[in-house]
Coordinates of N, CA and C in Angstrom, one line a residue:
M1 N -47.4 -36.0 18.0 CA -46.3 -35.0 17.7 C -46.4 -34.6 16.2
N2 N -46.0 -33.4 15.9 CA -46.0 -32.9 14.6 C -45.1 -33.7 13.7
E3 N -45.6 -34.2 12.5 CA -44.9 -35.0 11.6 C -43.6 -34.3 11.1
T4 N -43.8 -33.0 10.8 CA -42.7 -32.2 10.3 C -41.5 -32.2 11.3
L5 N -41.9 -32.0 12.6 CA -40.9 -32.0 13.7 C -40.2 -33.3 13.8
I6 N -41.0 -34.4 13.6 CA -40.4 -35.7 13.7 C -39.4 -35.9 12.6
N7 N -39.8 -35.5 11.4 CA -38.9 -35.6 10.2 C -37.6 -34.8 10.4
N8 N -37.8 -33.6 10.9 CA -36.6 -32.7 11.1 C -35.6 -33.3 12.2
T9 N -36.2 -33.9 13.2 CA -35.4 -34.5 14.3 C -34.7 -35.7 13.7
D10 N -35.3 -36.5 12.9 CA -34.7 -37.7 12.3 C -33.5 -37.2 11.4
L11 N -33.8 -36.1 10.6 CA -32.8 -35.6 9.7 C -31.5 -35.2 10.4
R12 N -31.8 -34.4 11.5 CA -30.6 -34.0 12.3 C -29.9 -35.1 12.9
T13 N -30.6 -36.2 13.3 CA -29.9 -37.4 13.9 C -29.1 -38.1 12.9
R14 N -29.6 -38.2 11.6 CA -28.9 -38.8 10.6 C -27.6 -38.0 10.2
I15 N -27.7 -36.7 10.1 CA -26.6 -35.8 9.8 C -25.5 -36.0 10.9
L16 N -25.9 -35.9 12.1 CA -25.0 -36.1 13.2 C -24.3 -37.4 13.2
T17 N -25.0 -38.5 12.9 CA -24.4 -39.8 12.8 C -23.4 -39.9 11.7
I18 N -23.7 -39.3 10.5 CA -22.8 -39.3 9.4 C -21.5 -38.5 9.8
A19 N -21.7 -37.3 10.4 CA -20.6 -36.4 10.7 C -19.7 -37.0 11.7
L20 N -20.2 -37.9 12.6 CA -19.4 -38.5 13.6 C -18.8 -39.9 13.1
G21 N -19.1 -40.2 11.9 CA -18.7 -41.5 11.4 C -17.2 -41.5 11.1
L22 N -16.6 -42.7 10.9 CA -15.2 -42.8 10.7 C -14.6 -42.1 9.5
P23 N -15.4 -42.1 8.4 CA -14.8 -41.4 7.2 C -14.5 -39.9 7.5
W24 N -15.3 -39.3 8.2 CA -15.1 -37.8 8.5 C -13.8 -37.7 9.4
F25 N -13.6 -38.5 10.3 CA -12.4 -38.4 11.2 C -11.2 -38.7 10.3
E26 N -11.3 -39.7 9.4 CA -10.2 -40.0 8.5 C -9.8 -38.8 7.6
L27 N -10.9 -38.1 7.2 CA -10.7 -36.9 6.3 C -10.0 -35.8 7.1
L28 N -10.5 -35.5 8.3 CA -9.9 -34.5 9.2 C -8.4 -34.9 9.5
A29 N -8.1 -36.2 9.7 CA -6.8 -36.6 10.0 C -5.9 -36.3 8.8
R30 N -6.4 -36.6 7.6 CA -5.6 -36.4 6.4 C -5.3 -34.9 6.2
I31 N -6.3 -34.1 6.5 CA -6.1 -32.6 6.3 C -5.1 -32.1 7.3
W32 N -5.1 -32.7 8.6 CA -4.1 -32.3 9.6 C -2.7 -32.7 9.2
K33 N -2.6 -33.9 8.6 CA -1.2 -34.4 8.2 C -0.7 -33.5 7.0
I34 N -1.6 -33.1 6.1 CA -1.2 -32.3 5.0 C -0.7 -30.9 5.5
G35 N -1.5 -30.4 6.5 CA -1.1 -29.1 7.1 C 0.2 -29.1 7.8
K36 N 0.5 -30.2 8.5 CA 1.8 -30.4 9.1 C 2.9 -30.4 8.1
K37 N 2.7 -31.1 7.0 CA 3.7 -31.1 5.9 C 4.0 -29.7 5.4
I38 N 2.9 -29.0 5.2 CA 3.1 -27.6 4.6 C 3.9 -26.8 5.6
F39 N 3.6 -26.9 6.9 CA 4.3 -26.1 8.0 C 5.7 -26.5 8.1
R40 N 6.0 -27.8 7.9 CA 7.4 -28.2 8.0 C 8.2 -28.1 6.8
G41 N 7.6 -27.5 5.7 CA 8.3 -27.3 4.5 C 8.4 -28.6 3.7
F42 N 7.5 -29.5 3.8 CA 7.5 -30.7 3.1 C 8.8 -31.5 3.4
A43 N 9.2 -31.5 4.7 CA 10.4 -32.2 5.1 C 10.4 -33.7 4.7
D44 N 9.2 -34.3 4.8 CA 9.2 -35.7 4.5 C 9.3 -36.0 3.0
E45 N 9.1 -35.0 2.2 CA 9.2 -35.1 0.8 C 10.5 -34.7 0.2
G46 N 11.5 -34.5 1.1 CA 12.8 -34.0 0.6 C 13.6 -35.1 -0.2
I47 N 14.7 -34.7 -0.8 CA 15.5 -35.6 -1.6 C 16.2 -36.6 -0.7
Y48 N 16.7 -36.1 0.4 CA 17.4 -37.0 1.3 C 17.3 -36.5 2.7
E49 N 17.7 -37.3 3.7 CA 17.9 -36.8 5.1 C 19.4 -37.0 5.4
V50 N 19.8 -36.1 6.3 CA 21.2 -36.1 6.7 C 21.4 -36.9 8.0
L51 N 22.1 -38.0 8.0 CA 22.3 -38.8 9.1 C 23.4 -38.3 10.0
D52 N 24.4 -37.7 9.4 CA 25.5 -37.2 10.2 C 26.2 -36.1 9.4
Y53 N 26.5 -35.0 10.1 CA 27.2 -33.8 9.4 C 28.3 -33.3 10.2
E54 N 29.5 -33.2 9.6 CA 30.6 -32.6 10.2 C 31.3 -31.6 9.3
C55 N 31.7 -30.5 9.9 CA 32.3 -29.4 9.1 C 33.5 -28.8 9.9
Q56 N 34.6 -28.6 9.2 CA 35.8 -28.0 9.9 C 36.3 -26.9 9.0
L57 N 36.3 -25.7 9.7 CA 36.9 -24.5 9.1 C 38.3 -24.3 9.7
E58 N 39.3 -24.3 8.9 CA 40.7 -24.0 9.3 C 41.2 -22.7 8.8
L59 N 41.4 -21.8 9.7 CA 42.0 -20.5 9.3 C 43.5 -20.6 9.3
N60 N 44.1 -20.5 8.1 CA 45.5 -20.8 7.8 C 46.5 -19.8 8.2
D61 N 46.1 -18.5 8.4 CA 47.0 -17.5 8.7 C 46.4 -16.4 9.6
K62 N 47.2 -15.6 10.3 CA 46.7 -14.7 11.3 C 45.9 -13.5 10.7
N63 N 46.1 -13.3 9.4 CA 45.3 -12.2 8.7 C 43.9 -12.7 8.2
G64 N 43.7 -13.9 8.3 CA 42.4 -14.4 7.7 C 42.3 -14.4 6.2
E65 N 43.4 -14.4 5.6 CA 43.4 -14.4 4.1 C 43.2 -15.7 3.5
S66 N 43.6 -16.8 4.1 CA 43.4 -18.1 3.6 C 42.7 -19.0 4.6
A67 N 41.8 -19.9 4.0 CA 41.1 -20.8 4.9 C 40.8 -22.1 4.1
T68 N 40.7 -23.2 4.8 CA 40.3 -24.5 4.2 C 39.1 -25.1 4.9
I69 N 38.2 -25.5 4.1 CA 37.0 -26.1 4.7 C 36.9 -27.6 4.3
K70 N 36.6 -28.4 5.3 CA 36.4 -29.8 5.1 C 35.1 -30.2 5.7
K71 N 34.3 -31.0 4.9 CA 33.0 -31.5 5.3 C 32.9 -33.0 5.1
R72 N 32.1 -33.6 6.0 CA 31.7 -34.9 5.8 C 30.2 -35.0 6.1
E73 N 29.5 -35.5 5.1 CA 28.0 -35.5 5.3 C 27.5 -36.9 4.8
K74 N 26.9 -37.6 5.7 CA 26.3 -38.9 5.4 C 24.8 -38.7 5.2
V75 N 24.3 -39.1 4.0 CA 22.9 -38.9 3.7 C 22.2 -40.2 3.3
R76 N 20.9 -40.2 3.6 CA 20.1 -41.4 3.1 C 19.0 -40.8 2.2
Y77 N 18.9 -41.4 1.0 CA 17.9 -40.8 0.0 C 16.5 -41.3 0.3
L78 N 15.6 -40.3 0.1 CA 14.2 -40.5 0.4 C 13.3 -40.6 -0.9
Q79 N 14.0 -40.6 -2.1 CA 13.3 -40.7 -3.3 C 14.1 -41.6 -4.3
D80 N 13.5 -42.1 -5.3 CA 14.2 -42.9 -6.3 C 14.7 -42.0 -7.4
Y81 N 15.7 -42.5 -8.2 CA 16.3 -41.8 -9.3 C 16.9 -40.5 -9.1
V82 N 17.6 -40.4 -7.9 CA 18.3 -39.1 -7.6 C 19.7 -39.2 -8.3
L83 N 20.0 -38.1 -9.0 CA 21.2 -38.0 -9.8 C 22.2 -36.9 -9.4
A84 N 21.8 -36.0 -8.5 CA 22.6 -34.9 -8.1 C 22.5 -34.6 -6.6
Y85 N 23.6 -34.0 -6.1 CA 23.7 -33.5 -4.7 C 24.1 -32.1 -4.8
H86 N 23.5 -31.3 -3.9 CA 23.7 -29.8 -3.8 C 24.6 -29.5 -2.5
D87 N 25.7 -28.8 -2.8 CA 26.5 -28.3 -1.6 C 26.4 -26.8 -1.6
W88 N 26.3 -26.2 -0.4 CA 26.0 -24.8 -0.2 C 27.1 -24.2 0.6
A89 N 27.4 -22.9 0.4 CA 28.3 -22.1 1.2 C 27.9 -20.7 1.2
W90 N 28.1 -20.0 2.3 CA 27.8 -18.5 2.4 C 29.1 -17.7 2.1
G91 N 28.9 -16.5 1.7 CA 30.0 -15.6 1.6 C 30.0 -14.8 0.3
D92 N 30.5 -13.6 0.3 CA 30.6 -12.7 -0.9 C 31.8 -12.9 -1.7
V93 N 32.8 -13.7 -1.2 CA 34.0 -14.0 -2.0 C 33.8 -15.3 -2.7
D94 N 34.8 -15.7 -3.5 CA 34.8 -17.0 -4.2 C 35.1 -18.1 -3.1
V95 N 34.0 -18.8 -2.8 CA 34.1 -19.7 -1.6 C 34.4 -21.1 -2.0
F96 N 34.4 -21.5 -3.3 CA 34.6 -22.8 -3.7 C 35.9 -23.0 -4.5
L97 N 37.0 -22.4 -4.1 CA 38.3 -22.5 -4.7 C 38.8 -24.0 -4.6
N98 N 39.4 -24.5 -5.6 CA 40.0 -25.9 -5.6 C 39.1 -26.9 -5.0
Y99 N 37.8 -26.9 -5.5 CA 36.8 -27.8 -4.9 C 37.1 -29.2 -5.2
R100 N 37.0 -30.1 -4.2 CA 37.2 -31.5 -4.3 C 36.1 -32.2 -3.6
C101 N 35.6 -33.3 -4.2 CA 34.6 -34.1 -3.5 C 34.6 -35.6 -3.9
S102 N 34.1 -36.4 -3.0 CA 34.0 -37.8 -3.3 C 32.8 -38.3 -2.5
P103 N 31.8 -39.1 -3.1 CA 31.7 -39.4 -4.5 C 31.2 -38.3 -5.3
G104 N 31.1 -38.5 -6.6 CA 30.5 -37.5 -7.5 C 31.5 -36.6 -8.2
T105 N 31.0 -35.8 -9.1 CA 31.8 -34.9 -9.9 C 31.1 -33.5 -9.9
P106 N 31.8 -32.4 -9.5 CA 31.2 -31.1 -9.6 C 31.0 -30.7 -11.1
V107 N 29.7 -30.3 -11.4 CA 29.4 -29.9 -12.8 C 28.9 -28.5 -13.0
D108 N 28.5 -27.9 -11.9 CA 27.9 -26.5 -12.1 C 28.0 -25.8 -10.8
Q109 N 27.9 -24.4 -10.9 CA 27.9 -23.6 -9.7 C 27.1 -22.3 -10.0
F110 N 26.3 -21.8 -9.0 CA 25.6 -20.6 -9.2 C 25.3 -19.9 -7.8
R111 N 25.0 -18.6 -7.9 CA 24.8 -17.9 -6.6 C 23.3 -17.5 -6.5
L112 N 22.9 -17.6 -5.2 CA 21.6 -17.1 -4.8 C 21.7 -16.2 -3.6
G113 N 21.8 -14.9 -3.9 CA 22.0 -13.9 -2.8 C 23.4 -14.1 -2.3
H114 N 23.5 -14.3 -0.9 CA 24.8 -14.5 -0.3 C 25.3 -15.9 -0.3
K115 N 24.5 -16.8 -0.9 CA 24.8 -18.2 -0.9 C 25.3 -18.7 -2.3
T116 N 26.2 -19.6 -2.3 CA 26.6 -20.2 -3.5 C 26.3 -21.7 -3.5
C117 N 25.8 -22.2 -4.6 CA 25.4 -23.6 -4.7 C 26.4 -24.3 -5.7
K118 N 26.9 -25.5 -5.2 CA 27.7 -26.3 -6.1 C 26.9 -27.6 -6.4
L119 N 26.7 -27.9 -7.7 CA 25.9 -29.0 -8.1 C 26.9 -30.2 -8.4
I120 N 26.7 -31.3 -7.7 CA 27.5 -32.5 -7.9 C 26.7 -33.6 -8.6
S121 N 27.3 -34.0 -9.7 CA 26.6 -35.1 -10.4 C 27.1 -36.5 -9.8
L122 N 26.1 -37.3 -9.5 CA 26.4 -38.6 -8.9 C 26.8 -39.7 -9.9
R123 N 26.6 -39.4 -11.2 CA 27.0 -40.3 -12.3 C 26.2 -41.6 -12.4
E124 N 25.3 -41.8 -11.4 CA 24.4 -43.0 -11.5 C 23.2 -42.7 -10.5
F125 N 22.1 -43.4 -10.8 CA 20.9 -43.2 -9.9 C 21.2 -43.7 -8.5
R126 N 20.6 -42.9 -7.6 CA 20.4 -43.3 -6.2 C 18.9 -43.5 -5.9
N127 N 18.6 -44.6 -5.2 CA 17.2 -44.9 -5.0 C 16.9 -44.8 -3.5
K128 N 15.6 -44.7 -3.2 CA 15.1 -44.6 -1.8 C 15.8 -45.7 -0.9
G129 N 16.4 -45.2 0.2 CA 17.0 -46.1 1.1 C 18.5 -46.2 0.9
D130 N 19.0 -45.8 -0.3 CA 20.5 -45.8 -0.5 C 21.1 -44.7 0.4
T131 N 22.4 -44.9 0.7 CA 23.2 -44.0 1.5 C 24.4 -43.6 0.8
D132 N 24.9 -42.4 1.0 CA 26.2 -41.9 0.5 C 26.9 -41.1 1.7
E133 N 28.2 -41.2 1.7 CA 29.0 -40.4 2.6 C 29.9 -39.5 1.8
F134 N 29.5 -38.2 1.7 CA 30.3 -37.2 1.0 C 31.4 -36.7 1.8
N135 N 32.6 -36.7 1.2 CA 33.8 -36.0 1.8 C 34.2 -34.9 0.8
I136 N 34.1 -33.7 1.3 CA 34.3 -32.5 0.5 C 35.3 -31.6 1.1
E137 N 36.1 -30.9 0.2 CA 37.1 -30.0 0.7 C 37.3 -28.9 -0.3
W138 N 37.4 -27.6 0.2 CA 37.7 -26.5 -0.7 C 38.4 -25.4 0.0
D139 N 38.9 -24.4 -0.7 CA 39.7 -23.3 -0.1 C 38.9 -22.0 -0.3
M140 N 39.2 -21.0 0.6 CA 38.6 -19.7 0.5 C 39.6 -18.7 0.7
Q141 N 39.6 -17.6 -0.1 CA 40.5 -16.5 0.0 C 39.8 -15.2 0.5
N142 N 40.5 -14.5 1.4 CA 40.0 -13.2 1.9 C 38.6 -13.3 2.5
G143 N 38.3 -14.3 3.1 CA 37.0 -14.5 3.7 C 36.8 -14.1 5.1
F144 N 38.0 -13.9 5.8 CA 37.9 -13.6 7.3 C 38.9 -12.5 7.7
L145 N 38.9 -11.4 7.0 CA 39.8 -10.3 7.2 C 39.5 -9.4 8.3
K146 N 38.3 -9.5 8.9 CA 37.9 -8.6 9.9 C 38.1 -9.2 11.3
N147 N 38.0 -8.3 12.3 CA 38.2 -8.8 13.7 C 37.1 -9.7 14.2
I148 N 36.0 -9.6 13.5 CA 34.8 -10.4 13.9 C 34.5 -11.4 12.7
G149 N 34.5 -12.7 12.9 CA 34.2 -13.6 11.9 C 33.0 -14.4 12.1
F150 N 32.4 -15.0 11.0 CA 31.2 -15.7 11.1 C 31.3 -17.0 10.3
W151 N 30.7 -18.1 10.7 CA 30.5 -19.3 9.9 C 29.2 -19.9 10.2
G152 N 28.3 -20.0 9.1 CA 27.0 -20.5 9.3 C 26.7 -21.9 8.8
T153 N 25.8 -22.6 9.4 CA 25.3 -23.9 9.0 C 23.8 -23.8 8.8
G154 N 23.3 -24.0 7.6 CA 21.9 -23.9 7.4 C 21.3 -25.4 7.3
I155 N 20.2 -25.6 8.0 CA 19.6 -26.9 8.0 C 18.5 -26.9 6.9
R156 N 18.8 -27.4 5.7 CA 17.8 -27.5 4.6 C 17.1 -28.8 4.5
Y157 N 17.6 -29.8 5.1 CA 16.9 -31.1 5.1 C 16.9 -31.7 6.5
D158 N 16.0 -32.6 6.7 CA 15.9 -33.3 8.0 C 17.3 -33.8 8.4
T159 N 17.8 -33.3 9.5 CA 19.2 -33.6 9.9 C 19.2 -34.2 11.3
H160 N 20.0 -35.3 11.5 CA 20.0 -35.9 12.8 C 21.0 -35.3 13.8
K161 N 22.1 -34.9 13.3 CA 23.1 -34.3 14.2 C 24.2 -33.5 13.4
I162 N 24.7 -32.5 14.0 CA 25.8 -31.7 13.3 C 26.9 -31.5 14.3
N163 N 28.1 -31.3 13.7 CA 29.3 -31.1 14.5 C 30.2 -30.1 13.7
V164 N 30.5 -28.9 14.3 CA 31.2 -27.9 13.6 C 32.5 -27.6 14.4
K165 N 33.6 -27.5 13.7 CA 34.9 -27.1 14.3 C 35.6 -26.0 13.6
I166 N 36.2 -25.1 14.3 CA 37.0 -24.0 13.8 C 38.3 -24.0 14.4
I167 N 39.4 -24.1 13.5 CA 40.8 -24.1 14.0 C 41.4 -22.7 13.7
F168 N 41.9 -22.1 14.8 CA 42.5 -20.8 14.7 C 44.1 -20.9 14.5
P169 N 44.7 -20.0 13.8 CA 46.1 -20.1 13.6 C 46.9 -19.8 14.9
Q170 N 48.2 -20.2 14.9 CA 49.0 -19.9 16.0 C 49.2 -18.4 16.1
G171 N 49.2 -17.9 17.4 CA 49.4 -16.5 17.6 C 48.2 -15.6 17.5
R172 N 47.0 -16.2 17.1 CA 45.8 -15.5 17.1 C 44.6 -16.3 17.5
P173 N 44.5 -16.7 18.8 CA 43.3 -17.5 19.2 C 42.1 -16.6 19.3
P174 N 40.9 -17.2 19.4 CA 39.7 -16.4 19.6 C 39.6 -15.8 20.9
L175 N 39.1 -14.5 21.0 CA 38.9 -13.9 22.3 C 37.5 -14.3 22.9
S176 N 36.6 -14.5 22.0 CA 35.2 -15.0 22.4 C 34.6 -15.6 21.2
V177 N 33.7 -16.6 21.5 CA 32.9 -17.3 20.5 C 31.5 -17.5 21.0
S178 N 30.5 -17.3 20.1 CA 29.1 -17.5 20.4 C 28.4 -18.3 19.3
I179 N 27.3 -18.8 19.6 CA 26.5 -19.5 18.6 C 25.1 -18.9 18.6
T180 N 24.6 -18.5 17.4 CA 23.3 -17.8 17.3 C 22.4 -18.7 16.5
E181 N 21.1 -18.9 17.0 CA 20.1 -19.5 16.2 C 19.3 -18.4 15.5
S182 N 19.5 -18.2 14.2 CA 19.0 -17.0 13.6 C 17.5 -16.8 13.6
N183 N 16.7 -17.9 13.4 CA 15.3 -17.8 13.4 C 14.7 -17.4 14.7
L184 N 15.3 -18.0 15.8 CA 14.8 -17.7 17.1 C 15.5 -16.5 17.7
Q185 N 16.5 -15.9 17.0 CA 17.2 -14.8 17.5 C 17.7 -15.0 18.9
K186 N 18.3 -16.2 19.1 CA 18.8 -16.6 20.4 C 20.4 -16.9 20.3
T187 N 21.1 -16.2 21.2 CA 22.6 -16.3 21.1 C 23.1 -16.9 22.5
K188 N 24.1 -17.7 22.4 CA 24.7 -18.3 23.6 C 26.2 -18.2 23.4
I189 N 26.9 -17.7 24.5 CA 28.4 -17.6 24.5 C 28.9 -19.0 24.8
L190 N 29.9 -19.4 24.0 CA 30.5 -20.8 24.2 C 31.5 -20.6 25.3
G191 N 31.5 -21.6 26.2 CA 32.4 -21.6 27.4 C 33.7 -22.3 27.1
P192 N 34.6 -22.5 28.1 CA 35.9 -23.1 28.0 C 35.7 -24.6 27.5
E193 N 34.6 -25.2 27.8 CA 34.4 -26.6 27.4 C 34.4 -26.8 25.9
S194 N 34.2 -25.7 25.2 CA 34.2 -25.8 23.7 C 35.6 -25.7 23.1
R195 N 36.6 -25.4 23.9 CA 37.9 -25.2 23.4 C 38.8 -26.4 23.5
R196 N 39.6 -26.7 22.5 CA 40.6 -27.8 22.5 C 41.9 -27.2 22.1
V197 N 43.0 -27.7 22.7 CA 44.3 -27.3 22.4 C 45.0 -28.4 21.6
L198 N 45.3 -28.1 20.3 CA 45.9 -29.1 19.5 C 47.4 -29.3 19.8
I199 N 48.0 -30.4 19.3 CA 49.4 -30.7 19.6 C 50.3 -29.6 19.3
D200 N 50.0 -28.8 18.2 CA 50.9 -27.7 17.8 C 50.6 -26.4 18.5
G201 N 49.7 -26.5 19.4 CA 49.4 -25.3 20.2 C 48.2 -24.4 19.7
R202 N 47.7 -24.8 18.5 CA 46.6 -24.0 18.0 C 45.3 -24.3 18.8
I203 N 44.4 -23.4 18.8 CA 43.1 -23.5 19.4 C 42.0 -24.0 18.4
M204 N 41.2 -25.0 18.8 CA 40.1 -25.4 18.0 C 38.8 -25.3 18.9
I205 N 37.8 -24.7 18.3 CA 36.5 -24.5 18.9 C 35.6 -25.6 18.3
V206 N 34.9 -26.3 19.2 CA 34.0 -27.4 18.8 C 32.6 -27.1 19.3
W207 N 31.7 -27.2 18.4 CA 30.2 -27.0 18.7 C 29.4 -28.1 18.0
A208 N 28.5 -28.8 18.8 CA 27.7 -29.8 18.3 C 26.3 -29.7 18.7
N209 N 25.4 -30.2 17.8 CA 24.0 -30.2 18.1 C 23.4 -31.5 17.7
P210 N 22.9 -32.3 18.7 CA 22.4 -33.6 18.4 C 21.0 -33.7 17.7
N211 N 20.3 -32.5 17.7 CA 19.0 -32.5 17.2 C 18.7 -31.1 16.6
P212 N 19.3 -30.7 15.5 CA 19.1 -29.4 14.9 C 17.7 -29.2 14.3
R213 N 17.2 -28.0 14.3 CA 15.9 -27.8 13.8 C 15.9 -27.5 12.3
L214 N 14.9 -28.0 11.6 CA 14.8 -27.8 10.2 C 14.6 -26.4 9.9
H215 N 15.3 -25.9 8.8 CA 15.2 -24.5 8.3 C 15.9 -23.5 9.3
E216 N 16.6 -23.9 10.3 CA 17.3 -23.0 11.2 C 18.7 -22.7 10.6
N217 N 19.2 -21.6 10.9 CA 20.6 -21.2 10.5 C 21.4 -21.0 11.8
Y218 N 22.4 -21.8 12.0 CA 23.2 -21.8 13.2 C 24.5 -21.1 12.8
V219 N 24.8 -19.9 13.4 CA 25.9 -19.1 13.1 C 26.9 -19.0 14.2
L220 N 28.1 -19.5 14.0 CA 29.2 -19.3 14.9 C 29.9 -18.0 14.7
K221 N 30.0 -17.2 15.7 CA 30.6 -15.8 15.6 C 31.8 -15.7 16.6
W222 N 32.9 -15.2 16.1 CA 34.0 -15.1 17.0 C 34.7 -13.7 16.8
E223 N 35.3 -13.3 17.9 CA 36.2 -12.1 17.9 C 37.6 -12.6 18.1
W224 N 38.5 -12.1 17.3 CA 39.9 -12.5 17.4 C 40.9 -11.4 17.1

């Protein structure tokens, strides 16, 4: 047999053996993992994960001029030396009136488009594995003056579950309520099972999601 042919055959065999070796598969696996992180928005590299999230919007009058928002958010930190927590709200009005929070101290506020960010100083370091349960409350003026209202919840960090409640004033219950997943452009009308009648006769809408998607915006919309 031709010696050149033998040498070429041996070379191809050696290249194939190296290509199928474990180091190549490990490299491809690492590339795949990196690609998944990029696609997921580096979710695993976030500051914290949300173990439980509850939000209550209370409409205080029939004209929608006054509202009170209460939030409870339990988080677990994924990095060391975390000193601040970010709270977000949508709206073109002043959404953070009379802002109160525990733990932490509000130290700054700024707008990004239709969203407002409140920066909360934790006053001491939080390290990976530490947990906090934030209890937050603020007021909003002239945010729900129209016959159609909206309340959105954006999933910016890996979140285990969310629960959203909207309390309507006496004499003006909701005519219809729906939930929209903005990225998927998917809307669902909420049925009677989402309604609760409080002791004073007011109607409360309850919506929960045990596995919300990262980067999704869930928007509750009502007509009243």
